[in-house]
Coordinates of C-alpha atoms and ligand atoms in Angstrom, one line a residue:
M231 CA 111.1 -29.1 83.6
E232 CA 114.0 -28.1 84.7
A233 CA 115.4 -24.6 85.0
G234 CA 116.6 -23.3 81.7
G235 CA 114.1 -25.2 79.4
R236 CA 116.0 -28.6 79.6
C237 CA 113.9 -31.6 79.4
D238 CA 113.3 -33.6 82.5
A239 CA 115.8 -36.2 83.3
G240 CA 113.5 -37.9 85.5
K241 CA 110.7 -38.4 83.0
Q242 CA 110.0 -40.1 80.0
Q243 CA 112.4 -38.5 77.4
Q244 CA 110.7 -36.7 74.7
H245 CA 111.3 -37.8 71.1
L246 CA 111.4 -35.2 68.6
V247 CA 111.5 -36.2 64.7
C248 CA 113.3 -33.4 62.4
L249 CA 112.2 -33.4 59.0
P250 CA 114.2 -31.2 56.8
F251 CA 113.5 -30.3 52.9
P252 CA 116.0 -32.2 51.3
A253 CA 118.1 -29.4 50.2
Q254 CA 121.3 -27.7 51.5
G255 CA 119.7 -24.6 52.7
H256 CA 117.3 -26.6 54.6
V257 CA 119.4 -29.2 56.1
N258 CA 121.8 -27.1 57.2
P259 CA 119.8 -25.0 59.8
M260 CA 117.4 -28.1 60.7
L261 CA 120.6 -30.5 61.8
K262 CA 121.8 -27.0 64.0
F263 CA 118.2 -26.7 65.5
A264 CA 118.2 -30.8 65.9
I265 CA 121.5 -30.7 68.0
L266 CA 120.7 -27.7 70.3
L267 CA 117.6 -29.7 71.6
H268 CA 119.6 -32.8 71.7
H269 CA 121.9 -31.0 73.7
R270 CA 118.8 -30.1 76.1
G271 CA 118.0 -33.6 76.5
F272 CA 115.5 -34.4 73.8
H273 CA 115.9 -37.9 71.9
I274 CA 116.6 -37.0 68.2
T275 CA 115.2 -38.5 64.8
F276 CA 116.6 -36.7 61.6
V277 CA 115.2 -37.9 58.6
N278 CA 117.0 -37.2 55.5
T279 CA 115.8 -38.6 52.1
E280 CA 117.7 -41.6 51.0
Y281 CA 119.7 -39.6 47.9
N282 CA 120.7 -36.6 50.4
H283 CA 121.6 -39.2 53.0
R284 CA 124.1 -41.1 50.6
R285 CA 125.8 -37.8 49.8
L286 CA 126.2 -36.8 53.3
L287 CA 128.2 -40.5 53.8
R288 CA 130.3 -39.0 50.4
A289 CA 131.1 -36.1 52.2
R290 CA 132.5 -38.0 54.9
H291 CA 130.3 -37.2 57.7
S292 CA 130.3 -39.6 60.4
L293 CA 126.8 -39.9 61.4
H294 CA 126.5 -42.8 63.7
G295 CA 127.5 -43.1 67.3
F296 CA 125.6 -40.0 69.1
P297 CA 123.5 -41.7 71.9
G298 CA 120.0 -40.4 71.4
F299 CA 120.2 -38.8 68.3
Q300 CA 120.0 -40.9 65.3
F301 CA 119.5 -40.6 61.2
K302 CA 116.8 -42.1 59.4
T303 CA 115.7 -41.7 55.5
I304 CA 112.7 -41.8 53.5
P305 CA 112.6 -42.0 49.7
D306 CA 112.2 -38.7 48.1
G307 CA 109.8 -40.4 45.2
L308 CA 112.4 -39.4 42.5
S309 CA 114.1 -41.5 40.5
S310 CA 117.4 -40.4 42.0
P311 CA 120.9 -41.3 40.2
Q312 CA 122.7 -43.8 41.9
D313 CA 125.8 -44.3 43.8
G314 CA 128.7 -44.1 41.1
D315 CA 126.7 -42.0 38.7
E316 CA 128.2 -39.0 37.7
E317 CA 125.1 -36.7 38.5
A318 CA 125.0 -38.3 41.9
N319 CA 126.4 -35.0 43.7
C320 CA 124.4 -32.6 42.4
T321 CA 121.3 -30.6 43.8
Q322 CA 118.0 -31.8 42.7
D323 CA 115.5 -29.9 40.5
V324 CA 113.4 -27.9 43.4
R325 CA 110.4 -28.0 41.7
S326 CA 110.2 -32.0 41.1
L327 CA 111.1 -32.1 44.7
C328 CA 108.5 -29.8 46.0
D329 CA 105.8 -32.1 43.7
S330 CA 107.6 -34.9 44.8
T331 CA 107.7 -34.8 48.6
S332 CA 104.3 -33.2 48.9
K333 CA 102.8 -36.4 46.8
H334 CA 105.0 -39.0 48.0
C335 CA 106.6 -38.6 51.1
L336 CA 103.8 -38.8 53.8
A337 CA 103.3 -42.8 53.3
P338 CA 107.1 -43.7 53.9
F339 CA 107.2 -41.0 56.7
L340 CA 104.0 -42.2 58.4
R341 CA 105.7 -45.8 58.1
L342 CA 109.2 -44.5 59.8
L343 CA 107.2 -42.9 62.8
S344 CA 105.3 -46.3 63.4
D345 CA 108.8 -48.0 63.1
L346 CA 110.1 -45.5 65.8
N347 CA 107.2 -46.1 68.0
S348 CA 107.8 -49.7 67.8
S349 CA 111.3 -50.0 68.3
P350 CA 112.7 -51.0 71.8
G351 CA 114.8 -48.8 73.3
V352 CA 113.7 -45.8 71.4
P353 CA 111.0 -43.3 73.6
P354 CA 107.8 -42.8 71.5
V355 CA 107.6 -40.0 69.1
T356 CA 106.4 -36.9 70.8
C357 CA 106.6 -33.9 68.3
V358 CA 107.9 -33.8 64.8
V359 CA 109.4 -30.1 63.5
S360 CA 108.7 -30.1 60.0
D361 CA 110.3 -27.6 57.4
N362 CA 108.4 -24.7 56.1
I363 CA 107.9 -26.9 52.8
M364 CA 107.2 -29.9 54.1
S365 CA 104.1 -29.6 55.8
F366 CA 103.3 -33.3 55.1
G367 CA 105.1 -33.8 58.4
L368 CA 102.3 -31.6 60.3
V369 CA 99.8 -33.8 58.4
A370 CA 101.5 -37.1 59.9
A371 CA 101.8 -35.6 63.3
E372 CA 98.1 -34.9 63.4
E373 CA 97.3 -38.2 62.2
I374 CA 99.6 -39.8 65.0
G375 CA 98.4 -37.4 67.4
V376 CA 101.3 -35.9 68.3
A377 CA 102.3 -32.0 68.2
G378 CA 103.7 -30.3 64.9
V379 CA 106.0 -27.6 64.8
S380 CA 106.7 -25.7 61.7
F381 CA 110.4 -24.8 61.4
R382 CA 110.9 -22.2 58.8
P383 CA 114.7 -21.3 57.9
T384 CA 113.4 -18.3 56.2
T385 CA 112.9 -14.4 57.3
A386 CA 109.6 -13.8 58.9
C387 CA 108.9 -11.3 56.0
S388 CA 109.2 -14.2 53.6
F389 CA 106.3 -16.1 55.3
F390 CA 104.1 -12.8 55.8
C391 CA 104.4 -12.2 51.9
N392 CA 103.4 -15.7 51.2
A393 CA 100.6 -15.4 53.2
L394 CA 99.5 -12.4 51.5
L395 CA 100.0 -13.7 47.6
Q396 CA 96.4 -15.3 47.6
R397 CA 94.8 -11.6 48.3
F398 CA 97.5 -9.9 46.0
R399 CA 96.5 -12.2 43.1
Q400 CA 92.5 -11.6 44.0
K401 CA 93.7 -7.9 43.8
G402 CA 95.2 -8.7 40.3
L403 CA 98.3 -7.2 41.4
I404 CA 100.3 -10.2 40.9
P405 CA 101.4 -11.4 38.6
L406 CA 103.3 -8.2 38.0
K407 CA 102.4 -6.6 34.5
D408 CA 102.4 -3.5 32.4
S409 CA 101.4 -2.9 28.6
N410 CA 104.4 -4.3 27.7
G411 CA 104.0 -7.6 29.7
G412 CA 106.9 -6.5 31.9
I413 CA 106.2 -5.3 35.5
G414 CA 104.8 -2.1 35.6
D415 CA 103.5 -1.4 39.0
S416 CA 106.3 -3.6 40.1
D417 CA 108.5 -0.5 42.2
R418 CA 104.8 0.4 44.3
V419 CA 105.3 -0.9 48.2
L420 CA 103.2 -3.5 49.4
A421 CA 102.4 -1.0 52.5
D422 CA 100.4 0.9 49.9
F423 CA 97.8 -2.1 49.3
D424 CA 96.4 -1.9 53.2
V425 CA 99.0 -4.2 54.4
P426 CA 99.8 -3.2 58.2
G427 CA 103.3 -4.3 59.6
I428 CA 104.9 -5.2 56.6
S429 CA 108.3 -3.4 56.6
T430 CA 107.6 -0.3 54.3
S431 CA 110.5 -1.2 51.9
I432 CA 109.2 -4.1 50.5
R433 CA 107.9 -3.7 46.7
L434 CA 105.7 -5.8 44.7
R435 CA 108.8 -6.2 42.6
D436 CA 110.5 -8.0 45.8
L437 CA 108.0 -10.6 46.2
P438 CA 109.3 -14.0 45.6
T439 CA 110.2 -15.1 42.1
Y440 CA 107.2 -17.3 41.5
A441 CA 104.8 -14.4 42.3
R442 CA 105.9 -12.1 39.9
I443 CA 106.1 -14.0 36.6
S444 CA 103.0 -16.3 35.4
N445 CA 104.3 -19.6 34.0
E446 CA 103.8 -23.1 34.4
V447 CA 106.5 -23.8 37.1
N448 CA 105.2 -20.7 39.2
T449 CA 101.5 -21.5 39.0
F450 CA 102.8 -24.6 40.6
I451 CA 104.7 -23.0 42.9
M452 CA 102.4 -20.8 44.1
S453 CA 99.9 -23.1 44.6
F454 CA 102.0 -25.5 46.6
I455 CA 103.3 -22.7 49.1
N456 CA 100.0 -21.8 49.4
T457 CA 99.0 -25.2 50.8
E458 CA 102.3 -25.1 52.6
T459 CA 101.5 -21.7 54.1
K460 CA 98.3 -22.3 55.1
R461 CA 99.2 -25.8 56.6
A462 CA 101.6 -23.8 58.9
L463 CA 98.8 -21.4 60.0
T464 CA 96.2 -24.0 61.1
K465 CA 98.0 -27.1 61.9
A466 CA 101.2 -25.9 63.7
S467 CA 101.4 -26.0 67.4
A468 CA 104.1 -23.2 67.0
I469 CA 106.4 -21.4 64.1
I470 CA 110.1 -21.4 64.4
F471 CA 112.0 -18.4 62.4
H472 CA 115.6 -18.5 61.7
T473 CA 115.7 -14.9 62.3
L474 CA 116.4 -12.4 65.2
D475 CA 113.8 -10.2 66.9
S476 CA 116.1 -7.3 66.6
L477 CA 116.2 -7.4 62.7
E478 CA 112.7 -8.0 62.1
H479 CA 110.5 -6.7 65.2
D480 CA 107.8 -5.3 63.8
T481 CA 107.2 -8.0 60.8
L482 CA 107.3 -10.6 63.9
E483 CA 104.4 -8.6 65.7
S484 CA 102.1 -8.6 63.1
L485 CA 103.0 -12.5 62.7
S486 CA 102.0 -12.9 66.2
A487 CA 98.4 -11.8 65.6
M488 CA 97.6 -14.2 62.6
C489 CA 99.9 -17.1 63.6
P490 CA 100.4 -20.0 66.1
P491 CA 102.9 -18.8 68.5
I492 CA 106.0 -17.8 66.8
Y493 CA 109.6 -18.3 68.1
P494 CA 112.4 -16.2 66.7
I495 CA 115.8 -18.0 67.3
A496 CA 119.1 -17.3 65.7
P497 CA 121.7 -17.2 64.6
L498 CA 121.5 -21.3 64.7
H499 CA 125.2 -21.5 64.3
L500 CA 126.4 -19.1 66.8
L501 CA 124.1 -21.1 69.5
I502 CA 126.0 -24.1 68.2
D503 CA 129.6 -22.2 69.2
Q504 CA 128.5 -22.2 72.6
L505 CA 128.1 -25.6 73.1
P506 CA 130.7 -27.7 75.0
D507 CA 133.3 -29.7 72.8
H508 CA 132.6 -32.8 74.5
G509 CA 129.2 -35.1 75.0
S510 CA 127.4 -32.8 72.3
L511 CA 127.4 -32.9 68.1
K512 CA 128.7 -29.8 68.1
F513 CA 130.9 -30.3 65.0
L514 CA 128.7 -32.6 63.2
G515 CA 128.4 -31.1 59.7
A516 CA 125.8 -31.3 57.2
N517 CA 127.8 -30.4 53.7
L518 CA 126.5 -32.3 50.8
W519 CA 129.8 -31.7 49.0
K520 CA 133.2 -32.2 50.4
E521 CA 134.6 -28.9 52.0
D522 CA 138.1 -27.8 50.7
L523 CA 139.6 -26.7 53.3
S524 CA 142.9 -25.3 51.4
C525 CA 140.7 -22.0 51.0
L526 CA 141.4 -21.3 54.8
Q527 CA 145.1 -21.3 54.7
W528 CA 144.9 -19.2 51.4
L529 CA 143.0 -16.8 53.7
D530 CA 145.6 -17.0 56.0
S531 CA 147.7 -15.3 53.9
K532 CA 145.9 -12.5 53.1
A533 CA 145.3 -9.0 55.0
P534 CA 142.5 -8.0 57.5
S535 CA 139.2 -7.6 55.1
S536 CA 141.2 -7.9 52.0
V537 CA 139.3 -10.7 50.3
V538 CA 135.6 -10.6 48.5
Y539 CA 134.0 -14.0 49.0
V540 CA 131.6 -15.3 46.3
N541 CA 129.4 -17.8 46.8
F542 CA 126.0 -18.3 45.0
G543 CA 124.9 -21.3 47.2
S544 CA 123.8 -24.9 46.6
V545 CA 120.8 -24.2 43.9
T546 CA 121.6 -21.4 42.0
V547 CA 123.2 -22.0 38.5
I548 CA 124.4 -19.5 36.3
T549 CA 125.0 -19.3 32.5
Q550 CA 128.3 -19.2 30.7
R551 CA 127.6 -15.5 30.0
Q552 CA 127.3 -14.7 33.7
L553 CA 130.3 -16.7 34.8
M554 CA 132.3 -14.6 32.5
E555 CA 131.0 -11.3 33.7
F556 CA 131.8 -11.9 37.2
A557 CA 135.1 -13.5 36.4
W558 CA 136.2 -10.3 34.5
G559 CA 134.4 -8.0 37.0
L560 CA 136.6 -9.6 40.1
A561 CA 139.8 -9.5 37.7
K562 CA 139.2 -5.8 36.9
S563 CA 138.3 -5.0 40.6
E564 CA 141.8 -5.6 41.2
Q565 CA 140.9 -7.4 44.6
N566 CA 141.5 -10.3 46.6
F567 CA 138.8 -13.4 45.8
L568 CA 137.9 -16.5 47.2
W569 CA 135.1 -18.1 44.5
V570 CA 133.2 -21.0 45.2
V571 CA 131.6 -22.6 42.0
R572 CA 130.2 -25.7 42.6
S573 CA 130.8 -28.3 39.9
D574 CA 127.1 -28.5 39.2
G575 CA 127.0 -24.7 39.3
V576 CA 127.0 -23.6 35.6
M577 CA 124.9 -24.3 33.0
G578 CA 125.9 -27.2 30.7
E579 CA 129.2 -27.5 32.4
E580 CA 129.7 -30.8 33.9
S581 CA 133.2 -29.5 35.7
S582 CA 133.0 -25.3 36.5
N583 CA 136.2 -25.0 37.1
S584 CA 137.3 -26.1 33.4
A585 CA 134.6 -23.2 32.4
L586 CA 136.8 -20.4 33.4
P587 CA 139.5 -19.9 30.9
G588 CA 143.0 -19.8 31.2
E589 CA 143.8 -16.0 30.9
F590 CA 141.6 -15.3 33.7
Y591 CA 143.7 -17.3 36.0
E592 CA 146.9 -15.6 34.5
E593 CA 145.1 -12.2 35.1
T594 CA 144.4 -13.0 39.0
K595 CA 147.2 -15.3 39.8
G596 CA 148.2 -14.7 43.2
R597 CA 145.2 -12.6 44.1
G598 CA 142.4 -14.9 43.5
I599 CA 141.3 -18.7 44.2
V600 CA 138.5 -20.7 42.8
V601 CA 137.2 -23.7 44.6
R602 CA 134.1 -26.3 44.4
W603 CA 132.6 -25.8 48.0
C604 CA 133.8 -24.2 51.1
P605 CA 133.4 -24.1 54.8
Q606 CA 131.6 -21.4 54.3
E607 CA 130.9 -20.1 58.2
R608 CA 134.7 -20.4 58.7
V609 CA 135.3 -18.4 55.7
L610 CA 132.8 -15.5 56.6
K611 CA 134.2 -15.4 60.7
H612 CA 138.0 -15.3 58.7
R613 CA 139.6 -12.0 59.4
S614 CA 140.5 -11.9 56.2
T615 CA 137.0 -11.4 54.8
G616 CA 135.9 -8.3 53.8
A617 CA 132.9 -8.8 51.6
F618 CA 130.3 -11.4 50.7
L619 CA 129.2 -11.2 46.9
T620 CA 126.3 -13.6 47.6
H621 CA 122.8 -15.0 46.2
C622 CA 121.0 -13.7 49.1
G623 CA 120.1 -17.4 50.6
W624 CA 118.7 -16.6 53.8
N625 CA 121.5 -19.1 55.5
S626 CA 124.3 -17.2 53.8
M627 CA 122.8 -14.0 54.9
M628 CA 122.4 -14.9 58.5
E629 CA 126.2 -16.0 58.5
S630 CA 127.2 -13.1 56.8
I631 CA 125.4 -10.7 59.5
S632 CA 126.5 -12.8 62.1
S633 CA 130.0 -12.2 61.5
G634 CA 129.5 -8.5 60.2
V635 CA 130.7 -9.0 56.7
P636 CA 128.6 -6.2 53.9
M637 CA 127.1 -7.9 51.3
I638 CA 127.1 -7.4 47.4
C639 CA 123.6 -9.1 46.3
W640 CA 122.8 -10.9 43.3
P641 CA 119.7 -12.2 44.6
F642 CA 118.5 -15.1 42.1
F643 CA 115.2 -16.9 42.9
A644 CA 112.4 -17.6 45.7
D645 CA 112.6 -15.2 48.6
Q646 CA 116.3 -14.2 47.9
H647 CA 114.9 -10.6 46.3
L648 CA 113.2 -10.0 49.7
N649 CA 116.2 -10.8 51.3
C650 CA 118.4 -8.5 49.2
R651 CA 115.7 -5.7 49.6
L652 CA 115.8 -5.8 53.6
A653 CA 120.0 -6.0 53.3
C654 CA 119.9 -3.1 51.2
A655 CA 117.0 -0.7 52.1
E656 CA 116.1 -2.0 55.5
W657 CA 119.4 -2.6 57.5
G658 CA 121.9 -0.7 55.3
V659 CA 124.1 -3.7 54.9
G660 CA 123.7 -4.4 51.3
V661 CA 124.3 -3.1 47.6
E662 CA 122.5 -4.7 44.8
I663 CA 124.0 -6.0 41.4
E664 CA 121.5 -5.8 38.3
S665 CA 120.0 -9.4 37.4
E666 CA 121.7 -8.9 33.9
V667 CA 125.1 -8.7 35.2
D668 CA 128.1 -6.8 33.9
R669 CA 131.9 -7.0 34.5
D670 CA 131.5 -3.0 34.9
E671 CA 129.0 -3.1 37.4
V672 CA 130.9 -6.0 39.3
E673 CA 134.1 -4.0 39.2
K674 CA 132.4 -0.6 40.3
V675 CA 130.4 -2.4 43.5
V676 CA 133.4 -4.3 44.5
R677 CA 135.3 -1.4 44.3
E678 CA 132.8 0.7 46.0
V679 CA 132.3 -1.6 49.3
M680 CA 136.1 -2.8 49.4
D681 CA 138.2 0.7 48.6
G682 CA 137.3 2.6 51.5
G683 CA 134.7 5.0 50.0
E684 CA 131.9 6.6 51.9
K685 CA 129.3 4.2 51.0
G686 CA 131.3 1.1 51.7
E687 CA 132.4 2.2 55.4
E688 CA 128.7 3.3 56.0
M689 CA 127.7 -0.3 54.9
K690 CA 130.6 -1.9 57.2
V691 CA 130.0 0.4 60.0
K692 CA 126.1 -1.4 59.8
A693 CA 127.3 -4.8 59.5
R694 CA 129.0 -4.4 62.4
E695 CA 126.2 -3.1 64.4
L696 CA 124.2 -6.2 63.2
K697 CA 126.9 -8.6 64.3
R698 CA 126.5 -7.0 67.8
K699 CA 122.8 -7.7 67.7
A700 CA 123.3 -11.1 66.6
E701 CA 126.1 -11.9 69.6
E702 CA 123.4 -10.0 71.7
A703 CA 120.8 -12.4 71.0
V704 CA 123.1 -15.3 71.9
G705 CA 124.5 -13.8 74.7
L706 CA 123.9 -14.3 78.3
G707 CA 120.0 -13.6 78.7
G708 CA 120.1 -13.0 74.9
S709 CA 116.6 -13.2 73.1
S710 CA 117.5 -16.7 71.3
H711 CA 118.2 -18.3 74.5
L712 CA 114.9 -17.0 76.2
I713 CA 112.8 -17.8 73.1
L714 CA 114.5 -21.3 72.9
D715 CA 113.7 -21.8 76.4
Q716 CA 110.2 -21.3 76.3
L717 CA 110.0 -23.1 73.4
V718 CA 111.1 -26.5 75.0
K719 CA 109.0 -25.0 78.1
N720 CA 105.4 -24.5 76.3
V721 CA 106.0 -26.9 73.5
F722 CA 108.5 -29.5 73.4
S723 CA 107.9 -30.4 76.9
V724 CA 104.2 -30.7 76.5
L725 CA 103.0 -34.4 75.1
E726 CA 99.6 -33.0 73.6
P727 CA 99.5 -31.2 70.3
V728 CA 98.6 -27.7 71.4
S729 CA 94.6 -27.4 70.6
K730 CA 93.8 -24.8 68.4
A731 CA 90.5 -24.3 69.2
Ligands
UDP866 N1 127.5 -23.3 51.9 C1 128.7 -24.1 52.5 N2 130.0 -23.8 51.5 C2 129.6 -23.5 50.6 C3 128.5 -22.9 50.0 C4 127.1 -23.0 50.8 O1 129.2 -24.5 53.7 O2 130.3 -23.6 49.4 C5 126.5 -23.5 53.1 C6 125.8 -22.3 53.9 O3 127.2 -21.9 55.0 C7 124.5 -22.0 54.1 C8 124.2 -23.0 52.9 O4 124.9 -24.0 52.4 O5 124.2 -22.5 55.3 C9 123.2 -22.5 51.6 O6 122.3 -22.1 52.4 P1 121.5 -20.6 51.9 O7 120.1 -20.6 52.3 O8 122.6 -19.5 52.1 O9 121.0 -21.1 50.2 P2 120.8 -21.8 49.3 O10 122.0 -23.0 49.1 O11 119.6 -22.6 50.2 O12 120.3 -21.1 48.0

């Protein structure tokens, strides 16, 4: 080992195989993590599903020609639309993906590992870095006798909640219910139920959506998450969270008592920004849709902090009614806005842009722009962006926090309600919009955050504080650098799997 946690150039190179879940919000952070480790001297194989790899190539990423960094693919087990099909550029159904990857991916992944180990000129695989919901990667690592590490592009709090779900179910606290079949106890905080260490503002209603209501899909996801969580706890040599110690210190401390060694490293995109332009993969992107760069020029033409940026990520699909409520709420707010509406982002619409009526475009001419996909990190860093209306995907929130942008939260599914609660009640950088979205509320909240009122100003101050913390973590001697050094030294540079006696 060299000082600074670099892979020792004199020894056999360590080979890490990175296995993200095949969805945008998982591929992006895993790729960044892989690039950071490549920069530290590790040989990297990055494993996409065939479907996503085709999408990446179509989004015009050049994925070849990086010494020591290669892409490989495995089938996802779904009958994916082929190139040329209209649907080939859409997010796959998450439940089907969870089902299929957990049942069908282990065998092809093991074959890939075996091929890698017999490839001339490629160092033998020494570790599998497996996404939080691709735990078959940990099983594969165990089978071939190398270390397995769990990479979680989520908050530590979300993992903590997942680890508690079975206990809550046994206590009858979930699925949530009241006499009307509604969510009676939902306002009670988890801390009431003998859960030391969980942040005190988290309520039952903030638990992941699959835990709240009982139906066929949620029952499947609960059982799937249970397996994934257990495997991380029992098979991983380490767990990496894309979070900051300064954001989740208490939760991380509580988790460290029940987990394999944990490593909070964030924000990954700020760590990537620090890499040299030459000789690194710094500019390698993983967006599955082609980015519309015209929105950056449009932002250039607007005043500082004057634009509301609206984006619900890569999975959320909204109804036509919700689309209209957001549209007219934004129109009535009289603020500038940049709105990303994915081509597969509105229920029943093949082309979402056509789902917005001409009157809306007329009404908002000159102050609003709608595109299908944007370079989000650059949009959030842009000086004209003043607030982010978000679905609270964790990557989006981490990118917003790093840019000091306050959030208007409209959580949709999975851990997003939890993330929303942390932003609004713990960190004070968010304000929530009710799930039954209504144009008057959108107008009111957007004005509140943008118009210089007391609440909006408070959020902006807190958002700037969090930005400073994020910058501190990636600054000289900052926690993320130190923890990455430790991870490299204690886990990735050790050839044998860490014993869990
Ligand atoms: N993203 C982007 N452009 C867009 C929308 C999203 O670059 O127009 C990126 C965003 O920066 C983030 C990821 O896609 O890194 C979305 O992940 P997140 O966890 O926020 O939400 P998900 O898509 O998983 O719901």
